[in-house]
mmCIF file of C-alpha atoms in Angstrom:
data_model
loop_
_atom_site.group_PDB
_atom_site.id
_atom_site.type_symbol
_atom_site.label_atom_id
_atom_site.label_comp_id
_atom_site.label_asym_id
_atom_site.label_seq_id
_atom_site.Cartn_x
_atom_site.Cartn_y
_atom_site.Cartn_z
ATOM 1 C CA UNK G 193 -14.998 -29.580 26.247
ATOM 2 C CA UNK G 194 -13.765 -29.809 22.641
ATOM 3 C CA UNK G 195 -11.527 -26.946 21.555
ATOM 4 C CA UNK G 196 -13.134 -24.412 19.208
ATOM 5 C CA UNK G 197 -10.718 -24.041 16.292
ATOM 6 C CA UNK G 198 -12.853 -22.103 13.778
ATOM 7 C CA UNK G 199 -14.784 -19.020 14.864
ATOM 8 C CA UNK G 200 -15.931 -15.595 13.564
ATOM 9 C CA UNK G 201 -13.975 -12.447 14.371
ATOM 10 C CA UNK G 202 -15.291 -8.950 15.134
ATOM 11 C CA UNK G 203 -12.602 -6.690 13.660
ATOM 12 C CA UNK G 204 -11.563 -3.142 14.459
ATOM 13 C CA UNK G 205 -11.170 -0.453 11.816
ATOM 14 C CA UNK G 206 -8.827 2.460 11.681
ATOM 15 C CA UNK G 207 -9.930 6.032 11.027
ATOM 16 C CA UNK G 208 -6.733 7.011 9.194
ATOM 17 C CA UNK G 209 -6.887 10.430 7.530
ATOM 18 C CA UNK G 210 -6.109 8.889 4.139
ATOM 19 C CA UNK G 211 -9.066 6.487 4.316
ATOM 20 C CA UNK G 212 -12.179 7.034 2.164
ATOM 21 C CA UNK G 213 -15.027 8.833 3.915
ATOM 22 C CA UNK G 214 -18.154 7.083 5.194
ATOM 23 C CA UNK G 215 -19.820 4.551 2.884
ATOM 24 C CA UNK G 216 -17.525 5.586 0.018
ATOM 25 C CA UNK G 217 -15.025 3.352 1.852
ATOM 26 C CA UNK G 218 -14.920 -0.304 0.938
ATOM 27 C CA UNK G 219 -13.747 -0.992 4.484
ATOM 28 C CA UNK G 220 -16.839 0.715 5.907
ATOM 29 C CA UNK G 221 -19.101 -1.348 3.611
ATOM 30 C CA UNK G 222 -17.399 -4.583 4.713
ATOM 31 C CA UNK G 223 -17.761 -3.600 8.381
ATOM 32 C CA UNK G 224 -21.469 -2.889 7.911
ATOM 33 C CA UNK G 225 -21.919 -6.150 5.955
ATOM 34 C CA UNK G 226 -20.244 -8.158 8.755
ATOM 35 C CA UNK G 227 -22.133 -6.338 11.527
ATOM 36 C CA UNK G 228 -25.443 -4.695 10.504
ATOM 37 C CA UNK G 229 -25.491 -2.843 13.862
ATOM 38 C CA UNK G 230 -22.190 -1.123 13.202
ATOM 39 C CA UNK G 231 -22.344 2.651 13.074
ATOM 40 C CA UNK G 232 -20.640 4.276 10.066
ATOM 41 C CA UNK G 233 -20.162 8.065 10.345
ATOM 42 C CA UNK G 234 -20.538 9.936 7.079
ATOM 43 C CA UNK G 235 -17.703 12.374 7.700
ATOM 44 C CA UNK G 236 -15.141 9.930 9.101
ATOM 45 C CA UNK G 237 -12.443 8.112 7.050
ATOM 46 C CA UNK G 238 -12.087 4.341 7.331
ATOM 47 C CA UNK G 239 -9.094 2.060 6.667
ATOM 48 C CA UNK G 240 -7.541 -1.147 8.102
ATOM 49 C CA UNK G 241 -4.600 -1.553 9.447
ATOM 50 C CA UNK G 242 15.930 -0.967 10.497
ATOM 51 C CA UNK G 243 12.886 -1.904 12.776
ATOM 52 C CA UNK G 244 14.907 -3.119 15.816
ATOM 53 C CA UNK G 245 16.908 0.115 16.141
ATOM 54 C CA UNK G 246 13.885 2.345 15.624
ATOM 55 C CA UNK G 247 11.976 0.435 18.291
ATOM 56 C CA UNK G 248 14.839 0.726 20.755
ATOM 57 C CA UNK G 249 15.391 4.461 20.158
ATOM 58 C CA UNK G 250 11.842 5.722 19.565
ATOM 59 C CA UNK G 251 9.352 3.196 21.066
ATOM 60 C CA UNK G 252 6.544 5.747 21.081
ATOM 61 C CA UNK G 253 6.682 5.947 17.255
ATOM 62 C CA UNK G 254 7.959 2.462 16.381
ATOM 63 C CA UNK G 255 6.255 0.091 18.842
ATOM 64 C CA UNK G 256 7.949 -3.183 17.814
ATOM 65 C CA UNK G 257 11.176 -4.441 16.301
ATOM 66 C CA UNK G 258 9.734 -6.245 13.272
ATOM 67 C CA UNK G 259 10.231 -5.404 9.612
ATOM 68 C CA UNK G 260 7.208 -4.561 7.525
ATOM 69 C CA UNK G 261 7.004 -5.911 3.962
ATOM 70 C CA UNK G 262 3.442 -5.675 2.655
ATOM 71 C CA UNK G 263 1.270 -6.510 -0.332
ATOM 72 C CA UNK G 264 -1.729 -4.699 -1.769
ATOM 73 C CA UNK G 265 -4.257 -6.652 -3.903
ATOM 74 C CA UNK G 266 -6.541 -4.339 -5.883
ATOM 75 C CA UNK G 267 -10.292 -4.730 -5.455
ATOM 76 C CA UNK G 268 -10.953 -1.828 -7.832
ATOM 77 C CA UNK G 269 -8.844 0.251 -10.170
ATOM 78 C CA UNK G 270 -5.939 1.163 -7.890
ATOM 79 C CA UNK G 271 -3.076 3.641 -7.963
ATOM 80 C CA UNK G 272 0.009 3.991 -5.773
ATOM 81 C CA UNK G 273 3.513 5.301 -5.692
ATOM 82 C CA UNK G 274 6.081 2.593 -5.186
ATOM 83 C CA UNK G 275 9.871 2.407 -5.414
ATOM 84 C CA UNK G 276 12.255 4.737 -7.226
ATOM 85 C CA UNK G 277 11.751 5.355 -10.936
ATOM 86 C CA UNK G 278 14.296 4.306 -13.558
ATOM 87 C CA UNK G 279 17.227 6.727 -13.603
ATOM 88 C CA UNK G 280 16.395 8.146 -17.031
ATOM 89 C CA UNK G 281 12.903 9.136 -15.872
ATOM 90 C CA UNK G 282 14.209 11.000 -12.805
ATOM 91 C CA UNK G 283 16.838 12.736 -14.918
ATOM 92 C CA UNK G 284 14.125 13.726 -17.372
ATOM 93 C CA UNK G 285 12.104 15.406 -14.630
ATOM 94 C CA UNK G 286 15.187 17.152 -13.282
ATOM 95 C CA UNK G 287 15.555 18.637 -16.758
ATOM 96 C CA UNK G 288 11.913 19.518 -17.474
ATOM 97 C CA UNK G 289 10.757 20.598 -13.992
ATOM 98 C CA UNK G 290 12.948 23.522 -12.814
ATOM 99 C CA UNK G 291 11.097 23.774 -9.471
ATOM 100 C CA UNK G 292 12.049 20.147 -8.745
ATOM 101 C CA UNK G 293 15.663 20.715 -9.741
ATOM 102 C CA UNK G 294 15.821 23.779 -7.496
ATOM 103 C CA UNK G 295 15.106 21.575 -4.454
ATOM 104 C CA UNK G 296 17.598 18.860 -5.425
ATOM 105 C CA UNK G 297 20.309 21.305 -6.436
ATOM 106 C CA UNK G 298 22.517 21.419 -9.501
ATOM 107 C CA UNK G 299 25.424 19.622 -7.834
ATOM 108 C CA UNK G 300 23.400 16.598 -6.712
ATOM 109 C CA UNK G 301 21.521 16.462 -10.018
ATOM 110 C CA UNK G 302 24.750 16.489 -11.984
ATOM 111 C CA UNK G 303 26.170 13.763 -9.756
ATOM 112 C CA UNK G 304 23.135 11.639 -10.507
ATOM 113 C CA UNK G 305 23.484 12.228 -14.231
ATOM 114 C CA UNK G 306 27.177 11.132 -14.169
ATOM 115 C CA UNK G 307 26.287 8.004 -12.211
ATOM 116 C CA UNK G 308 24.509 6.360 -15.191
ATOM 117 C CA UNK G 309 25.856 2.855 -15.829
ATOM 118 C CA UNK G 310 27.179 2.323 -12.293
ATOM 119 C CA UNK G 311 24.511 0.870 -10.017
ATOM 120 C CA UNK G 312 26.380 1.584 -6.778
ATOM 121 C CA UNK G 313 27.047 5.200 -7.732
ATOM 122 C CA UNK G 314 23.470 5.658 -8.875
ATOM 123 C CA UNK G 315 22.021 4.512 -5.572
ATOM 124 C CA UNK G 316 24.438 6.738 -3.648
ATOM 125 C CA UNK G 317 23.644 9.734 -5.882
ATOM 126 C CA UNK G 318 19.899 9.053 -5.734
ATOM 127 C CA UNK G 319 20.031 8.990 -1.929
ATOM 128 C CA UNK G 320 21.839 12.345 -2.016
ATOM 129 C CA UNK G 321 19.226 13.876 -4.330
ATOM 130 C CA UNK G 322 16.252 12.586 -2.358
ATOM 131 C CA UNK G 323 17.771 13.634 0.955
ATOM 132 C CA UNK G 324 18.568 17.104 -0.337
ATOM 133 C CA UNK G 325 14.948 17.553 -1.430
ATOM 134 C CA UNK G 326 13.415 16.147 1.714
ATOM 135 C CA UNK G 327 15.606 18.401 3.954
ATOM 136 C CA UNK G 328 14.842 21.663 2.191
ATOM 137 C CA UNK G 329 13.701 24.498 4.390
ATOM 138 C CA UNK G 330 9.922 24.672 4.430
ATOM 139 C CA UNK G 331 9.726 28.172 2.942
ATOM 140 C CA UNK G 332 11.927 27.094 0.049
ATOM 141 C CA UNK G 333 9.937 23.998 -0.935
ATOM 142 C CA UNK G 334 6.560 25.727 -0.335
ATOM 143 C CA UNK G 335 7.575 28.594 -2.655
ATOM 144 C CA UNK G 336 8.790 26.152 -5.344
ATOM 145 C CA UNK G 337 5.652 24.062 -4.996
ATOM 146 C CA UNK G 338 3.433 27.061 -5.342
ATOM 147 C CA UNK G 339 5.311 28.173 -8.460
ATOM 148 C CA UNK G 340 5.065 24.664 -9.893
ATOM 149 C CA UNK G 341 1.343 24.342 -9.222
ATOM 150 C CA UNK G 342 0.707 27.796 -10.719
ATOM 151 C CA UNK G 343 2.709 26.980 -13.831
ATOM 152 C CA UNK G 344 1.111 23.578 -14.393
ATOM 153 C CA UNK G 345 -2.382 24.936 -13.761
ATOM 154 C CA UNK G 346 -1.840 27.750 -16.291
ATOM 155 C CA UNK G 347 -0.395 25.366 -18.889
ATOM 156 C CA UNK G 348 -3.337 22.993 -18.458
ATOM 157 C CA UNK G 349 -5.826 25.864 -18.774
ATOM 158 C CA UNK G 350 -4.360 26.788 -22.167
ATOM 159 C CA UNK G 351 -4.535 23.206 -23.414
ATOM 160 C CA UNK G 352 -0.786 22.499 -23.113
ATOM 161 C CA UNK G 353 0.394 18.968 -22.379
ATOM 162 C CA UNK G 354 1.626 18.870 -18.791
ATOM 163 C CA UNK G 355 2.935 15.300 -18.906
ATOM 164 C CA UNK G 356 6.561 16.455 -18.764
ATOM 165 C CA UNK G 357 5.769 17.883 -15.308
ATOM 166 C CA UNK G 358 3.541 14.917 -14.304
ATOM 167 C CA UNK G 359 0.926 17.635 -14.034
ATOM 168 C CA UNK G 360 -2.280 15.685 -13.475
ATOM 169 C CA UNK G 361 -0.913 13.612 -10.580
ATOM 170 C CA UNK G 362 0.901 16.610 -9.071
ATOM 171 C CA UNK G 363 -2.261 18.745 -8.958
ATOM 172 C CA UNK G 364 -4.274 15.856 -7.531
ATOM 173 C CA UNK G 365 -1.806 15.335 -4.677
ATOM 174 C CA UNK G 366 -1.515 19.063 -4.022
ATOM 175 C CA UNK G 367 -5.324 19.370 -3.753
ATOM 176 C CA UNK G 368 -5.226 16.654 -1.029
ATOM 177 C CA UNK G 369 -2.003 17.745 0.705
ATOM 178 C CA UNK G 370 -1.407 21.424 -0.111
ATOM 179 C CA UNK G 371 2.064 22.625 0.747
ATOM 180 C CA UNK G 372 3.371 19.085 1.431
ATOM 181 C CA UNK G 373 6.948 18.165 0.341
ATOM 182 C CA UNK G 374 5.529 14.727 -0.608
ATOM 183 C CA UNK G 375 3.959 16.307 -3.694
ATOM 184 C CA UNK G 376 7.448 16.331 -5.250
ATOM 185 C CA UNK G 377 7.755 12.552 -4.702
ATOM 186 C CA UNK G 378 5.936 12.037 -8.020
ATOM 187 C CA UNK G 379 9.222 12.877 -9.707
ATOM 188 C CA UNK G 380 11.181 10.239 -7.780
ATOM 189 C CA UNK G 381 8.691 7.359 -7.362
ATOM 190 C CA UNK G 382 6.927 5.064 -9.815
ATOM 191 C CA UNK G 383 3.267 5.686 -10.417
ATOM 192 C CA UNK G 384 1.883 2.131 -10.360
ATOM 193 C CA UNK G 385 -1.550 1.331 -11.831
ATOM 194 C CA UNK G 386 -3.336 -1.905 -10.922
ATOM 195 C CA UNK G 387 -6.446 -3.545 -12.366
ATOM 196 C CA UNK G 388 -8.693 -5.485 -9.984
ATOM 197 C CA UNK G 389 -6.971 -8.629 -8.677
ATOM 198 C CA UNK G 390 -3.492 -7.378 -9.630
ATOM 199 C CA UNK G 391 -1.071 -6.962 -6.725
ATOM 200 C CA UNK G 392 1.814 -4.715 -5.675
ATOM 201 C CA UNK G 393 4.487 -6.122 -3.381
ATOM 202 C CA UNK G 394 6.366 -3.638 -1.199
ATOM 203 C CA UNK G 395 9.593 -4.884 0.249
ATOM 204 C CA UNK G 396 10.868 -3.609 3.574
ATOM 205 C CA UNK G 397 12.345 -0.089 3.254
ATOM 206 C CA UNK G 398 10.597 0.501 -0.037
ATOM 207 C CA UNK G 399 9.035 3.985 -0.322
ATOM 208 C CA UNK G 400 5.360 3.947 -1.213
ATOM 209 C CA UNK G 401 2.044 5.712 -0.912
ATOM 210 C CA UNK G 402 -1.490 4.541 -1.805
ATOM 211 C CA UNK G 403 -3.265 7.164 -3.875
ATOM 212 C CA UNK G 404 -6.568 5.864 -5.125
ATOM 213 C CA UNK G 405 -8.825 2.772 -5.041
ATOM 214 C CA UNK G 406 -9.636 -0.062 -2.703
ATOM 215 C CA UNK G 407 -7.340 -2.999 -1.884
ATOM 216 C CA UNK G 408 -6.818 -5.977 0.330
ATOM 217 C CA UNK G 409 -3.589 -5.257 2.234
ATOM 218 C CA UNK G 410 -1.519 -7.872 4.069
ATOM 219 C CA UNK G 411 1.712 -7.214 5.876
ATOM 220 C CA UNK G 412 4.189 -8.631 8.336
ATOM 221 C CA UNK G 413 3.307 -8.380 12.003
ATOM 222 C CA UNK G 414 4.450 -4.844 12.711
ATOM 223 C CA UNK G 415 2.988 -1.448 13.538
ATOM 224 C CA UNK G 416 6.096 0.431 12.380
ATOM 225 C CA UNK G 417 5.652 3.017 9.633
ATOM 226 C CA UNK G 418 8.279 5.674 8.791
ATOM 227 C CA UNK G 419 6.662 8.665 7.170
ATOM 228 C CA UNK G 420 7.992 11.784 5.478
ATOM 229 C CA UNK G 421 5.116 13.290 3.553
ATOM 230 C CA UNK G 422 1.512 12.993 2.239
ATOM 231 C CA UNK G 423 0.292 12.357 5.795
ATOM 232 C CA UNK G 424 -0.950 14.323 8.820
ATOM 233 C CA UNK G 425 0.794 11.815 11.137
ATOM 234 C CA UNK G 426 4.280 11.768 12.726
ATOM 235 C CA UNK G 427 7.018 12.524 10.163
ATOM 236 C CA UNK G 428 10.612 11.288 10.516
ATOM 237 C CA UNK G 429 12.540 12.580 7.487
ATOM 238 C CA UNK G 430 16.081 11.696 8.639
ATOM 239 C CA UNK G 431 15.229 8.047 9.401
ATOM 240 C CA UNK G 432 13.341 7.639 6.136
ATOM 241 C CA UNK G 433 16.174 9.065 4.004
ATOM 242 C CA UNK G 434 18.720 6.869 5.750
ATOM 243 C CA UNK G 435 16.811 3.591 5.521
ATOM 244 C CA UNK G 436 15.281 3.578 2.038
ATOM 245 C CA UNK G 437 16.154 1.143 -0.723
ATOM 246 C CA UNK G 438 17.382 3.431 -3.518
ATOM 247 C CA UNK G 439 17.434 0.851 -6.288
ATOM 248 C CA UNK G 440 15.762 2.263 -9.401
ATOM 249 C CA UNK G 441 13.311 -0.003 -11.252
ATOM 250 C CA UNK G 442 10.364 0.345 -13.670
ATOM 251 C CA UNK G 443 6.777 0.197 -12.375
ATOM 252 C CA UNK G 444 6.261 -3.229 -13.952
ATOM 253 C CA UNK G 445 8.862 -4.596 -11.483
ATOM 254 C CA UNK G 446 6.500 -3.664 -8.603
ATOM 255 C CA UNK G 447 3.520 -5.565 -9.914
ATOM 256 C CA UNK G 448 3.330 -8.983 -8.271
ATOM 257 C CA UNK G 449 1.783 -11.794 -10.314
ATOM 258 C CA UNK G 450 -0.324 -14.471 -8.562
ATOM 259 C CA UNK G 451 -0.411 -18.092 -9.606
ATOM 260 C CA UNK G 452 -3.325 -20.520 -9.975
ATOM 261 C CA UNK G 453 -3.454 -23.213 -7.345
ATOM 262 C CA UNK G 454 -2.719 -26.484 -9.135
ATOM 263 C CA UNK G 455 -5.084 -28.490 -6.957
ATOM 264 C CA UNK G 456 -8.071 -26.092 -6.752
ATOM 265 C CA UNK G 457 -9.280 -23.971 -9.714
ATOM 266 C CA UNK G 458 -11.114 -21.648 -7.315
ATOM 267 C CA UNK G 459 -7.889 -20.521 -5.630
ATOM 268 C CA UNK G 460 -5.400 -17.956 -6.781
ATOM 269 C CA UNK G 461 -2.229 -17.668 -4.654
ATOM 270 C CA UNK G 462 -0.311 -14.465 -3.968
ATOM 271 C CA UNK G 463 2.905 -15.787 -2.422
ATOM 272 C CA UNK G 464 5.429 -12.900 -2.032
ATOM 273 C CA UNK G 465 9.217 -13.406 -1.620
ATOM 274 C CA UNK G 466 9.016 -13.219 2.201
ATOM 275 C CA UNK G 467 8.109 -15.973 4.650
ATOM 276 C CA UNK G 468 5.782 -13.789 6.723
ATOM 277 C CA UNK G 469 2.523 -14.213 4.835
ATOM 278 C CA UNK G 470 0.641 -15.479 1.792
ATOM 279 C CA UNK G 471 -2.775 -14.398 0.500
ATOM 280 C CA UNK G 472 -5.203 -16.586 -1.395
ATOM 281 C CA UNK G 473 -8.164 -15.333 -3.415
ATOM 282 C CA UNK G 474 -10.948 -17.915 -3.360
ATOM 283 C CA UNK G 475 -13.668 -17.427 -5.975
ATOM 284 C CA UNK G 476 -16.422 -20.012 -5.689
ATOM 285 C CA UNK G 477 -18.693 -19.922 -8.792
ATOM 286 C CA UNK G 478 -22.464 -19.820 -8.575
ATOM 287 C CA UNK G 479 -22.606 -23.314 -10.012
ATOM 288 C CA UNK G 480 -20.826 -24.759 -6.936
ATOM 289 C CA UNK G 481 -23.366 -24.972 -4.105
ATOM 290 C CA UNK G 482 -20.883 -26.904 -1.928
ATOM 291 C CA UNK G 483 -17.225 -25.972 -1.449
ATOM 292 C CA UNK G 484 -14.552 -26.830 1.121
ATOM 293 C CA UNK G 485 -11.836 -24.368 2.090
ATOM 294 C CA UNK G 486 -8.811 -26.662 2.240
ATOM 295 C CA UNK G 487 -6.634 -26.933 5.398
ATOM 296 C CA UNK G 488 -3.191 -25.299 5.514
ATOM 297 C CA UNK G 489 -0.331 -25.754 7.938
ATOM 298 C CA UNK G 490 -0.796 -22.364 9.649
ATOM 299 C CA UNK G 491 -3.638 -20.511 11.227
ATOM 300 C CA UNK G 492 -5.446 -18.203 8.756
ATOM 301 C CA UNK G 493 -7.971 -15.411 8.527
ATOM 302 C CA UNK G 494 -10.771 -15.543 5.981
ATOM 303 C CA UNK G 495 -12.489 -12.382 4.756
ATOM 304 C CA UNK G 496 -15.635 -12.527 2.636
ATOM 305 C CA UNK G 497 -15.813 -9.666 0.107
ATOM 306 C CA UNK G 498 -18.753 -10.881 -1.989
ATOM 307 C CA UNK G 499 -21.596 -13.377 -1.554
ATOM 308 C CA UNK G 500 -23.314 -15.383 1.178
ATOM 309 C CA UNK G 501 -22.617 -18.849 2.520
ATOM 310 C CA UNK G 502 -22.959 -21.021 5.624
ATOM 311 C CA UNK G 503 -19.795 -22.520 7.061
ATOM 312 C CA UNK G 504 -20.197 -25.879 8.734
ATOM 313 C CA UNK G 505 -16.792 -26.711 10.211
ATOM 314 C CA UNK G 506 -16.578 -29.600 12.629
ATOM 315 C CA UNK G 507 -14.266 -27.534 14.839
ATOM 316 C CA UNK G 508 -16.804 -24.715 15.382
ATOM 317 C CA UNK G 509 -19.430 -24.467 18.151
ATOM 318 C CA UNK G 510 -22.166 -24.168 15.472
ATOM 319 C CA UNK G 511 -22.721 -23.296 11.853
ATOM 320 C CA UNK G 512 -21.490 -19.838 10.934
ATOM 321 C CA UNK G 513 -23.405 -17.519 8.563
ATOM 322 C CA UNK G 514 -20.992 -15.729 6.208
ATOM 323 C CA UNK G 515 -21.777 -12.613 4.180
ATOM 324 C CA UNK G 516 -19.930 -9.645 2.718
ATOM 325 C CA UNK G 517 -17.692 -8.373 5.524
ATOM 326 C CA UNK G 518 -17.612 -11.573 7.597
ATOM 327 C CA UNK G 519 -14.218 -12.567 8.989
ATOM 328 C CA UNK G 520 -13.415 -16.097 10.149
ATOM 329 C CA UNK G 521 -10.436 -17.365 12.105
ATOM 330 C CA UNK G 522 -9.349 -20.859 11.011
ATOM 331 C CA UNK G 523 -6.814 -22.820 13.076
ATOM 332 C CA UNK G 524 -4.009 -24.718 11.372
ATOM 333 C CA UNK G 525 -4.949 -27.948 9.566
ATOM 334 C CA UNK G 526 -8.711 -27.226 9.704
ATOM 335 C CA UNK G 527 -10.979 -27.406 6.678
ATOM 336 C CA UNK G 528 -14.126 -25.305 6.332
ATOM 337 C CA UNK G 529 -17.083 -26.766 4.393
ATOM 338 C CA UNK G 530 -19.347 -24.140 2.867
ATOM 339 C CA UNK G 531 -22.948 -24.187 1.637
ATOM 340 C CA UNK G 532 -23.096 -21.373 -0.907
ATOM 341 C CA UNK G 533 -26.345 -19.397 -0.732
ATOM 342 C CA UNK G 534 -25.906 -16.444 -3.093
ATOM 343 C CA UNK G 535 -26.691 -16.843 -6.804
ATOM 344 C CA UNK G 536 -23.454 -15.078 -7.777
ATOM 345 C CA UNK G 537 -21.164 -17.359 -5.788
ATOM 346 C CA UNK G 538 -18.700 -16.247 -3.059
ATOM 347 C CA UNK G 539 -15.381 -14.371 -3.144
ATOM 348 C CA UNK G 540 -13.048 -14.631 -0.144
ATOM 349 C CA UNK G 541 -9.478 -13.645 0.670
ATOM 350 C CA UNK G 542 -7.414 -15.818 3.006
ATOM 351 C CA UNK G 543 -4.295 -14.621 4.810
ATOM 352 C CA UNK G 544 -1.977 -17.377 6.032
ATOM 353 C CA UNK G 545 1.646 -18.467 6.254
ATOM 354 C CA UNK G 546 2.659 -21.370 3.982
ATOM 355 C CA UNK G 547 5.092 -23.342 6.106
#
């Protein structure tokens, strides 16, 4: 019997607390599109889903020894926190937000100020500041957070500009995670805004949090996540503070630009600076009724986010109907001919490894 090298996948979803609820979730819509019999619960959230040492010491929390760089490609307007802000921005918040400075401490804040111009000293001082804040006693940071939220709320109510306290973002996070130390992370981390089809690459050990919007996320083969705030899941503050990359950089440095495939105008390639994965966005226009997904040297997974088509690969048991939410496994060096059925064309994302 001939080996089947192209076939549809039935994928699992995760009910992470940070996922969007019910059919407000793009993931839930894709699941329902791929399987009309799937049951989506209105009140349930939906999302998809130093490594060696962590795995050895805490296998129940870090189940493998792989690193975990990842990339998020925006499907909608998207917001996230990613990487440490430029030094001058953090120093500005330490000056204008007394509640934040109270958690960091005058000594660490002054050490950070004096480190300007020396990259090594800055990273060391930034680590000290972040660690001091993250290790504050709960009563201390909750009291400071409550004072900050009260102040910013009152200033906003009187029409004052709260930008110097990053007020809008702070209040939004506090409404979702009241009393969480992670609310203060808005003063350390870049607030990155993405338009649809823009991407954010997150290197291993880079602090980040997704705040708003829908995205395609691809990552290295690992289930390890070290958390310290803005989550109801297991928190490991000491490991996080020890492992982070404390290099300051502007938000523009976190936005990853794709390139157009030189041999196929329908393909845009997101090829990050790691060998673990590459993502391709394939947009087949309505005018193209026939299209062939080109072979690549590795196995790949194809996700349909818009449109309808019929795949007719020679390496499949039969033709495969594709629609929004369909997922197809494609073996290495296999092409996938498509007959496009929808009047608006087809949009797909392909995860692979360019060897």
